[in-house]
Coordinates of C-alpha atoms in Angstrom, one line a residue:
M1 CA -193.2 -16.4 -29.0
Y2 CA -191.2 -19.4 -30.2
R3 CA -190.1 -22.0 -27.7
H4 CA -187.7 -24.9 -28.2
V5 CA -187.0 -27.5 -25.6
R6 CA -184.4 -30.3 -25.7
R7 CA -182.5 -32.5 -23.3
G8 CA -179.4 -31.0 -21.8
S9 CA -176.0 -32.0 -23.1
A10 CA -173.4 -33.9 -21.2
T11 CA -171.2 -30.8 -21.0
V12 CA -173.9 -28.8 -19.3
C13 CA -174.6 -31.7 -16.9
A14 CA -170.9 -31.9 -16.0
L15 CA -170.8 -28.2 -15.3
A16 CA -173.9 -28.5 -13.1
L17 CA -172.3 -31.3 -11.1
L18 CA -169.0 -29.4 -10.8
L19 CA -170.9 -26.5 -9.1
G20 CA -172.9 -28.8 -6.9
T21 CA -176.2 -27.8 -8.5
A22 CA -177.2 -30.8 -10.5
S23 CA -180.5 -32.4 -9.5
A24 CA -180.9 -36.2 -9.1
Q25 CA -182.9 -36.1 -12.3
A26 CA -181.5 -34.4 -15.4
D27 CA -182.9 -30.9 -16.0
E28 CA -184.2 -29.7 -19.4
L29 CA -182.7 -26.9 -21.4
E30 CA -185.4 -24.4 -22.4
L31 CA -184.9 -21.8 -25.0
D32 CA -187.4 -18.8 -25.4
W33 CA -187.2 -16.5 -28.4
S34 CA -188.9 -13.1 -28.6
G35 CA -188.4 -10.0 -30.7
R36 CA -189.8 -6.8 -32.1
I37 CA -189.8 -4.7 -35.2
Q38 CA -190.1 -1.0 -34.6
S39 CA -190.0 2.1 -36.8
D40 CA -189.7 5.6 -35.4
L41 CA -190.2 8.7 -37.5
R42 CA -189.7 12.1 -35.8
F43 CA -189.9 15.7 -37.0
R44 CA -188.3 18.8 -35.5
M45 CA -190.8 21.6 -35.6
Q46 CA -188.3 24.5 -35.7
P47 CA -184.6 24.8 -36.3
V48 CA -182.4 25.1 -33.2
G49 CA -178.8 26.3 -33.1
V50 CA -176.1 28.3 -31.5
G51 CA -173.3 30.7 -32.6
E52 CA -172.9 33.5 -35.0
W53 CA -172.4 33.2 -38.8
Y54 CA -168.7 32.3 -38.3
S55 CA -169.3 29.5 -35.9
R56 CA -173.0 28.5 -36.5
Q57 CA -174.1 25.0 -35.4
E58 CA -177.7 24.3 -36.3
L59 CA -180.1 21.4 -36.3
P60 CA -182.6 22.1 -39.1
A61 CA -186.4 21.7 -39.0
G62 CA -187.7 18.6 -40.7
V63 CA -186.9 15.0 -40.3
E64 CA -185.1 14.6 -36.9
R65 CA -184.7 10.8 -37.1
N66 CA -186.0 7.6 -38.7
W67 CA -184.8 4.7 -36.7
N68 CA -185.8 1.2 -37.8
T69 CA -185.1 -1.5 -35.3
L70 CA -185.1 -5.3 -35.2
G71 CA -184.8 -6.4 -31.6
L72 CA -184.1 -10.1 -30.8
K73 CA -184.0 -11.7 -27.4
L74 CA -183.0 -15.2 -26.4
E75 CA -183.5 -16.6 -22.9
A76 CA -182.0 -20.0 -21.9
N77 CA -182.9 -21.9 -18.8
Y78 CA -181.3 -25.0 -17.5
G79 CA -182.1 -25.8 -13.9
R80 CA -180.6 -23.1 -11.7
F81 CA -178.8 -21.6 -14.7
H82 CA -180.1 -18.8 -16.8
G83 CA -178.8 -16.9 -19.8
V84 CA -180.0 -13.8 -21.7
A85 CA -178.9 -12.3 -24.9
A86 CA -180.8 -9.2 -26.3
V87 CA -179.5 -7.3 -29.2
D88 CA -180.9 -4.5 -31.4
F89 CA -180.1 -4.1 -35.1
V90 CA -180.8 -0.4 -35.9
W91 CA -181.0 1.1 -39.4
S92 CA -181.2 4.9 -39.8
G93 CA -183.2 6.2 -42.8
V94 CA -181.3 9.5 -42.6
P95 CA -178.0 9.3 -44.6
E96 CA -174.8 10.6 -42.9
R97 CA -173.1 13.7 -44.3
M98 CA -171.2 13.0 -47.5
T99 CA -167.8 14.5 -47.6
A100 CA -166.3 12.9 -50.7
I101 CA -167.5 11.2 -53.9
G102 CA -166.3 7.9 -52.5
D103 CA -168.9 8.1 -49.8
L104 CA -171.6 7.4 -52.4
S105 CA -170.1 3.9 -52.6
R106 CA -170.3 3.2 -48.9
V107 CA -173.6 1.7 -47.7
E108 CA -172.8 2.6 -44.1
K109 CA -172.9 6.3 -45.1
A110 CA -176.0 6.1 -47.3
E111 CA -177.9 3.7 -44.9
P112 CA -176.2 3.9 -41.5
Y113 CA -176.7 0.9 -39.3
R114 CA -175.4 -0.3 -35.9
L115 CA -175.7 -3.3 -33.5
E116 CA -176.4 -2.6 -29.9
A117 CA -176.1 -5.2 -27.1
R118 CA -179.0 -4.6 -24.7
S119 CA -178.0 -7.5 -22.4
I120 CA -175.7 -10.5 -22.7
Y121 CA -175.3 -12.3 -19.4
M122 CA -175.5 -15.6 -17.6
E123 CA -176.6 -16.2 -14.0
A124 CA -176.8 -19.0 -11.5
E125 CA -179.0 -19.4 -8.4
G126 CA -177.7 -20.9 -5.2
I127 CA -174.2 -21.2 -6.5
F128 CA -171.4 -22.4 -4.1
V129 CA -173.7 -21.8 -1.1
K130 CA -177.4 -21.7 -0.6
G131 CA -178.9 -18.2 -1.1
L132 CA -176.0 -16.9 -3.3
D133 CA -176.9 -15.8 -6.8
L134 CA -174.3 -14.7 -9.4
R135 CA -174.8 -12.8 -12.6
I136 CA -171.9 -12.1 -15.1
G137 CA -172.0 -10.2 -18.3
Q138 CA -173.4 -7.2 -20.1
Q139 CA -176.3 -6.1 -18.0
V140 CA -178.3 -3.2 -16.5
V141 CA -178.5 -3.0 -12.7
S142 CA -181.4 -0.8 -11.6
W143 CA -181.6 -0.2 -7.8
G144 CA -183.7 3.0 -8.0
V145 CA -187.4 3.1 -7.3
G146 CA -188.2 6.5 -8.8
D147 CA -190.3 6.6 -12.0
Q148 CA -187.6 7.4 -14.7
F149 CA -185.7 9.7 -12.4
N150 CA -183.2 7.6 -10.4
P151 CA -180.3 9.4 -8.7
T152 CA -179.1 6.0 -7.1
N153 CA -178.8 4.3 -10.5
N154 CA -175.1 5.0 -11.1
L155 CA -173.7 1.6 -12.2
N156 CA -174.9 2.0 -15.8
P157 CA -174.3 5.1 -17.9
D158 CA -177.4 7.1 -18.9
D159 CA -178.7 6.8 -22.5
L160 CA -180.0 10.2 -23.6
R161 CA -180.0 9.6 -27.3
D162 CA -183.8 9.4 -27.3
P163 CA -185.6 11.9 -25.0
L164 CA -188.8 9.8 -25.4
L165 CA -186.9 7.0 -23.5
F166 CA -185.8 9.2 -20.7
G167 CA -184.4 7.1 -17.8
R168 CA -183.0 4.4 -20.1
Q169 CA -179.4 3.2 -19.4
V170 CA -176.7 1.5 -21.4
A171 CA -175.7 -2.1 -20.5
N172 CA -172.2 -2.6 -19.1
F173 CA -170.1 -5.6 -18.2
M174 CA -170.6 -6.4 -14.5
V175 CA -170.1 -9.1 -12.0
K176 CA -173.1 -9.0 -9.6
A177 CA -173.6 -11.2 -6.5
D178 CA -176.8 -11.3 -4.4
Y179 CA -176.9 -13.2 -1.1
W180 CA -180.4 -13.8 0.4
I181 CA -180.2 -13.7 4.2
N182 CA -183.9 -14.8 4.3
E183 CA -186.9 -14.4 2.1
D184 CA -187.2 -10.7 2.8
W185 CA -183.6 -9.4 3.0
S186 CA -180.6 -9.6 0.6
I187 CA -177.1 -8.2 0.3
S188 CA -175.7 -7.3 -3.1
G189 CA -172.3 -6.4 -4.5
V190 CA -171.4 -5.3 -8.0
L191 CA -168.0 -4.9 -9.7
V192 CA -167.8 -2.9 -12.9
P193 CA -164.3 -3.4 -14.5
L194 CA -164.7 -0.8 -17.3
F195 CA -166.1 2.7 -17.2
K196 CA -168.6 3.8 -19.8
P197 CA -169.7 7.4 -20.4
A198 CA -173.3 8.6 -20.8
M199 CA -174.6 8.6 -24.3
L200 CA -175.7 12.1 -25.5
P201 CA -178.3 13.1 -28.0
L202 CA -177.3 14.5 -31.4
S203 CA -178.0 18.0 -30.0
G204 CA -175.6 17.5 -27.1
S205 CA -172.7 19.2 -29.0
L206 CA -174.7 22.5 -28.9
A207 CA -174.2 22.6 -25.1
V208 CA -170.4 22.8 -25.4
A209 CA -170.6 25.3 -28.2
Q210 CA -172.1 27.9 -26.0
L211 CA -168.9 29.5 -24.7
D212 CA -170.8 32.2 -22.8
R213 CA -171.7 29.4 -20.3
L214 CA -168.3 29.6 -18.5
P215 CA -167.8 26.7 -16.1
F216 CA -165.6 28.3 -13.4
V217 CA -166.9 28.3 -9.9
S218 CA -165.1 31.6 -9.2
D219 CA -167.4 34.6 -10.0
S220 CA -164.5 37.0 -10.4
L221 CA -162.7 34.8 -12.9
R222 CA -165.9 34.4 -15.0
Q223 CA -166.4 38.1 -15.1
R224 CA -162.8 38.8 -16.1
V225 CA -162.9 36.2 -18.9
V226 CA -166.2 37.6 -20.3
A227 CA -164.5 41.1 -20.5
E228 CA -161.4 39.7 -22.2
Q229 CA -163.4 37.8 -24.8
A230 CA -165.5 40.9 -25.5
A231 CA -162.3 43.0 -25.9
A232 CA -160.7 40.5 -28.3
Q233 CA -163.9 40.5 -30.4
T234 CA -165.0 44.2 -30.4
L235 CA -161.6 45.8 -30.4
F236 CA -159.4 43.4 -32.3
G237 CA -161.9 41.5 -34.4
H238 CA -161.2 38.1 -33.0
P239 CA -164.3 36.3 -31.5
T240 CA -163.8 33.2 -29.4
I241 CA -165.4 30.0 -30.7
I242 CA -165.2 26.3 -29.8
G243 CA -162.6 24.2 -31.5
N244 CA -162.0 20.5 -30.8
V245 CA -163.8 18.9 -27.9
T246 CA -162.2 15.7 -26.6
P247 CA -163.6 13.5 -23.9
V248 CA -160.9 11.5 -22.1
L249 CA -162.1 8.2 -20.5
P250 CA -160.4 6.7 -17.4
E251 CA -157.7 4.2 -18.1
P252 CA -158.8 0.5 -17.7
T253 CA -156.8 0.1 -14.5
F254 CA -157.7 -1.7 -11.2
D255 CA -157.9 1.7 -9.6
N256 CA -160.6 2.9 -12.0
M257 CA -163.0 -0.1 -11.4
Q258 CA -166.4 0.8 -10.0
V259 CA -168.0 -1.0 -7.1
A260 CA -171.3 -0.8 -5.4
Y261 CA -173.1 -2.5 -2.5
R262 CA -176.7 -2.7 -1.3
I263 CA -178.7 -4.1 1.5
A264 CA -182.5 -4.4 0.7
G265 CA -185.5 -5.8 2.4
T266 CA -189.1 -5.4 3.4
I267 CA -190.4 -3.9 6.7
K268 CA -194.1 -4.4 7.1
E269 CA -194.8 -4.5 3.4
H270 CA -192.6 -1.4 2.7
D271 CA -189.5 -2.0 0.6
V272 CA -186.3 -0.3 2.0
A273 CA -182.8 -0.3 0.5
L274 CA -179.5 1.3 1.4
S275 CA -176.7 1.5 -1.2
Y276 CA -173.2 2.8 -1.8
Y277 CA -171.5 3.5 -5.1
N278 CA -167.8 4.3 -5.7
G279 CA -167.0 5.4 -9.2
R280 CA -167.4 8.4 -11.5
T281 CA -170.1 10.7 -12.9
D282 CA -170.9 9.6 -16.4
F283 CA -171.3 13.2 -17.5
P284 CA -168.0 14.9 -18.5
Q285 CA -166.6 18.0 -16.9
P286 CA -164.1 20.4 -18.5
R287 CA -160.5 19.7 -17.5
S288 CA -158.5 21.9 -19.9
N289 CA -158.9 24.7 -22.4
H290 CA -156.3 25.6 -25.0
T291 CA -156.7 28.7 -27.1
R292 CA -155.1 29.0 -30.6
Q293 CA -155.4 31.7 -33.2
A294 CA -156.7 31.3 -36.8
L295 CA -155.7 34.4 -38.8
G296 CA -157.5 35.5 -41.9
R297 CA -160.3 38.0 -42.6
R298 CA -163.8 36.5 -42.9
C299 CA -167.0 38.2 -43.9
N300 CA -170.7 37.3 -43.4
P301 CA -172.0 36.0 -46.7
S302 CA -175.3 37.8 -46.0
D303 CA -173.6 41.1 -45.0
T304 CA -170.2 41.9 -46.5
N305 CA -169.8 44.7 -43.9
D306 CA -169.9 42.2 -41.1
C307 CA -166.4 40.9 -40.9
V308 CA -163.8 39.5 -38.4
E309 CA -160.1 39.6 -38.7
G310 CA -159.6 36.1 -37.3
L311 CA -160.8 33.6 -34.7
L312 CA -159.7 32.4 -31.3
L313 CA -160.4 28.7 -31.2
T314 CA -160.7 27.0 -27.8
D315 CA -159.9 23.3 -27.7
V316 CA -161.6 21.6 -24.8
T317 CA -160.7 18.4 -22.9
L318 CA -163.3 16.7 -20.8
E319 CA -162.9 14.2 -18.0
Y320 CA -165.1 12.3 -15.6
P321 CA -164.4 13.1 -11.9
R322 CA -164.8 10.5 -9.2
M323 CA -167.6 10.5 -6.7
H324 CA -169.1 8.5 -3.9
V325 CA -172.9 8.1 -3.7
Y326 CA -174.9 7.0 -0.6
G327 CA -178.4 6.0 -1.5
L328 CA -181.7 5.4 0.3
N329 CA -184.8 3.9 -1.4
V330 CA -188.2 3.5 0.2
T331 CA -191.3 2.4 -1.6
G332 CA -194.7 1.1 -0.6
E333 CA -198.4 1.7 -0.4
V334 CA -200.6 3.4 2.2
N335 CA -204.4 3.5 2.2
P336 CA -205.7 6.5 4.2
F337 CA -209.3 5.7 3.0
S338 CA -209.4 2.1 4.1
W339 CA -211.8 3.1 7.0
I340 CA -214.3 4.0 4.3
S341 CA -214.0 0.9 2.2
E342 CA -211.4 -1.9 1.8
E343 CA -212.1 -1.8 -1.9
I344 CA -210.6 1.7 -2.4
N345 CA -207.2 1.5 -4.0
G346 CA -204.1 2.3 -1.9
L347 CA -201.9 5.3 -2.6
G348 CA -198.4 4.3 -3.8
Y349 CA -195.4 6.3 -2.7
R350 CA -191.7 6.2 -3.5
F351 CA -188.7 8.0 -2.2
E352 CA -185.2 7.8 -3.8
G353 CA -182.4 9.9 -2.3
A354 CA -178.7 10.1 -3.0
L355 CA -176.0 11.9 -1.1
V356 CA -173.2 12.6 -3.6
V357 CA -169.7 13.3 -2.5
P358 CA -167.8 14.5 -5.5
Q359 CA -164.1 14.8 -6.2
S360 CA -163.2 18.4 -6.9
Q361 CA -162.0 19.1 -10.5
S362 CA -160.0 22.1 -11.7
I363 CA -159.4 23.3 -15.2
R364 CA -156.1 24.3 -16.8
L365 CA -156.2 27.2 -19.2
T366 CA -153.4 27.6 -21.8
N367 CA -152.8 29.4 -25.1
D368 CA -150.5 29.7 -28.0
A369 CA -148.9 33.1 -28.7
L370 CA -151.8 35.4 -29.7
A371 CA -151.1 38.3 -32.1
L372 CA -153.8 40.7 -31.0
G373 CA -153.7 44.5 -30.3
I374 CA -152.1 43.5 -27.0
P375 CA -149.8 40.5 -27.8
Q376 CA -150.1 37.6 -25.5
A377 CA -147.2 35.2 -25.0
A378 CA -147.8 31.4 -25.1
G379 CA -148.3 29.7 -21.8
E380 CA -150.7 29.2 -19.0
Y381 CA -153.3 31.7 -18.0
D382 CA -152.6 34.2 -15.2
Y383 CA -155.4 33.0 -12.9
D384 CA -155.0 35.5 -10.1
G385 CA -154.0 38.4 -12.3
D386 CA -150.6 39.1 -10.6
G387 CA -148.7 38.8 -13.9
Q388 CA -147.1 35.5 -12.8
P389 CA -148.9 32.5 -14.2
G390 CA -148.8 29.6 -11.8
G391 CA -147.3 31.7 -9.0
P392 CA -148.7 32.2 -5.5
G393 CA -152.5 32.2 -5.6
G394 CA -152.4 31.1 -9.2
R395 CA -153.9 27.7 -8.8
E396 CA -156.1 26.2 -11.5
P397 CA -159.7 27.3 -11.0
L398 CA -162.3 24.8 -9.9
V399 CA -165.2 23.8 -12.1
V400 CA -166.6 21.4 -9.5
D401 CA -165.8 21.6 -5.8
N402 CA -165.9 18.8 -3.3
T403 CA -168.9 19.9 -1.4
P404 CA -171.4 17.1 -1.0
F405 CA -174.9 17.5 -2.4
L406 CA -178.3 15.8 -2.4
K407 CA -180.5 14.6 -5.2
W408 CA -183.9 13.0 -4.6
V409 CA -187.2 12.0 -6.1
L410 CA -190.4 11.9 -4.1
G411 CA -193.4 10.5 -5.9
L412 CA -197.1 9.5 -5.4
D413 CA -199.2 7.5 -7.7
Y414 CA -202.9 6.4 -7.7
T415 CA -205.1 4.3 -9.9
F416 CA -208.7 5.2 -10.4
G417 CA -210.5 2.0 -11.3
E418 CA -209.2 0.3 -14.5
H419 CA -208.9 3.3 -16.7
V420 CA -207.0 6.2 -15.1
Y421 CA -203.6 6.3 -13.5
V422 CA -202.0 9.5 -12.1
N423 CA -198.5 10.2 -11.0
A424 CA -196.9 13.2 -9.3
M425 CA -193.3 13.7 -8.4
W426 CA -190.9 16.3 -6.9
V427 CA -187.5 15.8 -8.6
H428 CA -184.5 17.6 -7.2
G429 CA -181.6 17.4 -9.6
L430 CA -181.7 15.9 -13.1
V431 CA -179.1 13.4 -14.4
D432 CA -177.0 16.1 -16.2
E433 CA -176.9 18.4 -13.1
Y434 CA -173.7 18.0 -11.0
G435 CA -172.2 19.9 -8.1
A436 CA -173.4 21.6 -5.0
G437 CA -175.8 24.5 -5.5
D438 CA -179.5 24.7 -4.6
W439 CA -181.8 26.3 -2.0
I440 CA -179.9 24.3 0.6
K441 CA -176.5 25.7 -0.3
E442 CA -175.7 28.5 -2.8
G443 CA -174.0 27.5 -5.9
Y444 CA -174.7 28.5 -9.5
T445 CA -174.0 27.6 -13.1
V446 CA -174.0 30.1 -15.9
R447 CA -176.9 30.0 -18.4
Q448 CA -176.0 33.1 -20.4
S449 CA -173.3 35.8 -20.1
G450 CA -172.1 38.9 -21.9
V451 CA -171.0 42.5 -21.4
I452 CA -173.1 45.4 -20.2
E453 CA -174.0 47.7 -23.1
G454 CA -171.8 50.8 -23.0
S455 CA -169.2 49.3 -20.6
N456 CA -165.5 49.9 -21.1
V457 CA -164.4 46.4 -21.9
L458 CA -160.8 47.4 -22.7
A459 CA -160.4 48.9 -19.2
C460 CA -161.9 45.8 -17.6
A461 CA -159.6 43.5 -19.6
L462 CA -156.5 45.5 -18.9
S463 CA -157.3 45.8 -15.2
K464 CA -158.1 42.1 -15.1
N465 CA -161.3 42.8 -13.3
G466 CA -164.6 42.4 -15.2
Q467 CA -167.1 43.0 -12.5
T468 CA -168.2 46.4 -13.9
C469 CA -168.5 45.0 -17.4
S470 CA -170.2 41.6 -17.2
R471 CA -173.8 40.5 -17.0
E472 CA -174.8 36.9 -16.2
I473 CA -178.0 34.8 -15.9
L474 CA -177.3 32.2 -13.3
R475 CA -179.2 29.1 -12.3
P476 CA -178.6 26.8 -9.2
R477 CA -176.6 23.8 -10.2
L478 CA -179.4 21.5 -9.0
G479 CA -182.9 22.3 -10.1
D480 CA -186.3 21.5 -8.8
Y481 CA -189.0 20.0 -11.0
V482 CA -192.7 19.3 -10.7
V483 CA -193.6 16.2 -12.7
L484 CA -197.3 15.5 -13.3
G485 CA -198.7 12.7 -15.5
A486 CA -201.7 10.6 -16.2
D487 CA -202.6 7.6 -18.4
F488 CA -206.2 7.2 -19.7
K489 CA -207.2 3.8 -21.1
F490 CA -210.1 3.2 -23.3
A491 CA -211.5 0.8 -25.9
N492 CA -211.3 -2.2 -23.6
Q493 CA -207.8 -1.3 -22.5
A494 CA -206.5 -1.3 -26.2
G495 CA -206.2 2.5 -26.4
M496 CA -204.2 4.8 -24.1
F497 CA -203.8 8.5 -24.0
R498 CA -200.8 9.7 -21.9
L499 CA -200.1 13.3 -20.9
F500 CA -197.0 14.1 -18.8
T501 CA -195.6 17.5 -18.0
I502 CA -192.4 18.6 -16.3
L503 CA -192.4 22.2 -14.9
D504 CA -189.0 23.7 -14.0
A505 CA -189.6 25.3 -10.6
T506 CA -186.1 26.6 -10.3
P507 CA -185.7 30.4 -10.0
L508 CA -183.0 32.1 -12.1
V509 CA -180.8 35.0 -11.1
E510 CA -179.6 38.0 -13.1
D511 CA -176.3 39.2 -11.8
T512 CA -175.0 42.6 -13.1
W513 CA -173.2 45.8 -12.1
D514 CA -175.3 48.7 -10.8
D515 CA -173.6 52.1 -11.3
E516 CA -175.9 53.9 -8.9
Q517 CA -175.1 51.5 -6.1
G518 CA -171.5 51.0 -7.1
K519 CA -171.7 47.2 -6.8
R520 CA -173.0 44.1 -8.3
V521 CA -176.6 43.3 -7.7
Q522 CA -178.8 40.3 -8.2
R523 CA -182.4 40.1 -9.4
K524 CA -184.4 36.9 -9.0
I525 CA -186.3 35.7 -12.0
S526 CA -189.4 33.6 -11.1
P527 CA -190.0 30.3 -12.9
L528 CA -193.6 31.4 -13.4
S529 CA -192.6 34.6 -15.2
A530 CA -192.2 35.0 -18.9
E531 CA -188.4 35.3 -18.5
G532 CA -188.0 32.2 -16.3
F533 CA -190.8 29.8 -17.5
S534 CA -189.6 26.4 -18.8
M535 CA -191.7 23.3 -19.3
V536 CA -192.0 20.0 -21.1
I537 CA -195.4 18.8 -22.3
F538 CA -195.6 15.2 -23.6
P539 CA -198.9 14.0 -25.1
E540 CA -199.0 10.5 -26.6
L541 CA -201.8 8.4 -28.2
D542 CA -201.2 4.7 -28.3
Y543 CA -203.4 1.9 -29.7
N544 CA -202.8 -1.9 -29.4
F545 CA -204.5 -3.7 -32.3
G546 CA -203.7 -7.1 -30.8
N547 CA -201.5 -9.9 -32.1
G548 CA -198.4 -7.8 -31.4
L549 CA -199.2 -4.6 -33.4
E550 CA -199.0 -1.2 -31.7
L551 CA -199.2 2.3 -33.3
A552 CA -198.5 5.5 -31.5
A553 CA -198.2 9.3 -32.2
G554 CA -197.4 12.3 -30.0
A555 CA -195.3 15.3 -29.4
L556 CA -192.5 16.4 -27.1
L557 CA -192.9 20.1 -26.6
Q558 CA -189.9 21.8 -24.9
L559 CA -190.7 25.4 -23.9
G560 CA -188.8 28.4 -22.6
K561 CA -186.2 31.0 -23.4
P562 CA -182.8 29.8 -24.8
Y563 CA -181.1 30.1 -21.4
T564 CA -183.7 28.0 -19.6
K565 CA -183.5 24.3 -18.9
F566 CA -185.9 23.0 -21.5
G567 CA -185.8 25.9 -24.0
S568 CA -182.1 25.6 -24.4
P569 CA -180.8 24.5 -27.9
E570 CA -179.1 21.4 -26.6
T571 CA -182.4 19.8 -25.8
G572 CA -183.0 19.5 -29.5
G573 CA -186.2 21.6 -29.6
S574 CA -189.8 20.4 -29.9
T575 CA -190.6 17.4 -32.0
V576 CA -193.6 15.4 -33.1
F577 CA -193.4 11.6 -33.6
T578 CA -195.0 8.5 -34.9
R579 CA -194.1 4.9 -33.9
A580 CA -195.1 1.5 -35.2
K581 CA -194.1 -1.7 -33.3
Y582 CA -194.8 -5.3 -33.9
S583 CA -193.8 -7.8 -31.1
F584 CA -193.5 -11.5 -31.6

């Protein structure tokens, strides 16, 4: 690390005097530089993709990424004032897709690069009144206590571009004030003027491309749409595919500013915090679908007998609904074995819970005039099937209702001597899961849907009732996960082997029509069965050579059927990785 110290300037001294924080003797300005050089090389073990030949989206096997990063951090201290600037310069070794000969002259295409501001802020201690600290600028505010899973961390958007850095968040401009009542208790307030969305991985587009995962809360509407899409494809040769997907961010108005408050303190060596957040979910929800027709016969290049007469393209608009989040964090250590020996390590525990009160969001369905076997006029969808779009009972269907729901993390950790650390957690609801639906209150999201083989899809479509034709695999909107991990250190603490696993403990449901019973029936699919099993296995070997050099290698194995949580294509599939980092 390089350090430079010099006397403060008259301007800085004048500012300190103005704020009433200058000391009788001039303070010194201290500058601390640090940085890192890091190279990540990652390989996707098998291709993952969605869609048929006419709409196929696929991520190939091979090099998944090659990110080369130069990270620089500057910290400045002058008395009670502190400033931080941390930026990453990232070069990608994987060229972007070339679409024209002119792209060969553009270095940003051949060697993509970007600049990311990790933090740029300034803060002052004891400003205006004793005990009041103020921080302004690009920053990350982490109030959660869970290990990587933090349902109360809502001020910053989630950064899911790199699954190996799960739990990371993107810095955002904030004004944060902390008032220390005494040494143990503080009150905090944060204002976030501009909303930022979550950053998604490259595989994130595959989630939206799976049109069989219909978002409607209404069972009957989903069943009807499944039948109509099947009829359009099988009878009229027009399959439905995804068109344009447009996320719409909130306008930068006063009404769309985010605010949060927290009171935190210590009770008999146990840390406790209560928090409140008023803002939006940073994961988008569908707000409108518009269907248009693309005429023209197309045939599968691999099978000239496999043809379609045209396509129905659905353009999707996404929005970010409002929500209120009430949080509780408790963490500490207990030692149930202290009666044996005071030298036995204590057992660490942490609980992080969030009560989320969402704003309901509906979706508007419209279409151009569609020239199918049964022509359909342009306009809004007939939601209730009475032949009068928008009439009585024809309200826009919900994709998220306003029912409150809970997310939480309960974790225990223990250290065995100097070489072994173990961690166990129960996680209820991941960052991308939103809306009421779990073992507390019923509510599902669709993981796969289609028509029952041999069913009369035309009759279902014409009757506007698809319950005898559709089959769905459903999953509660909020899942439960068992997280187990351990770190094993060796070679005088220079080497470490890490093994973490995440088991999806959420049962699935198959919902279908039963002719014998004359009704729809549900069959539970156990998370321990071959059909419902889904798991992440993350082994990593890391070695610190000293003087700042670290090398690591490992794998991220995501297992399960394509409709499960971790086997789904949008996770990006299983990868192996190597990483080299030099810190200075």
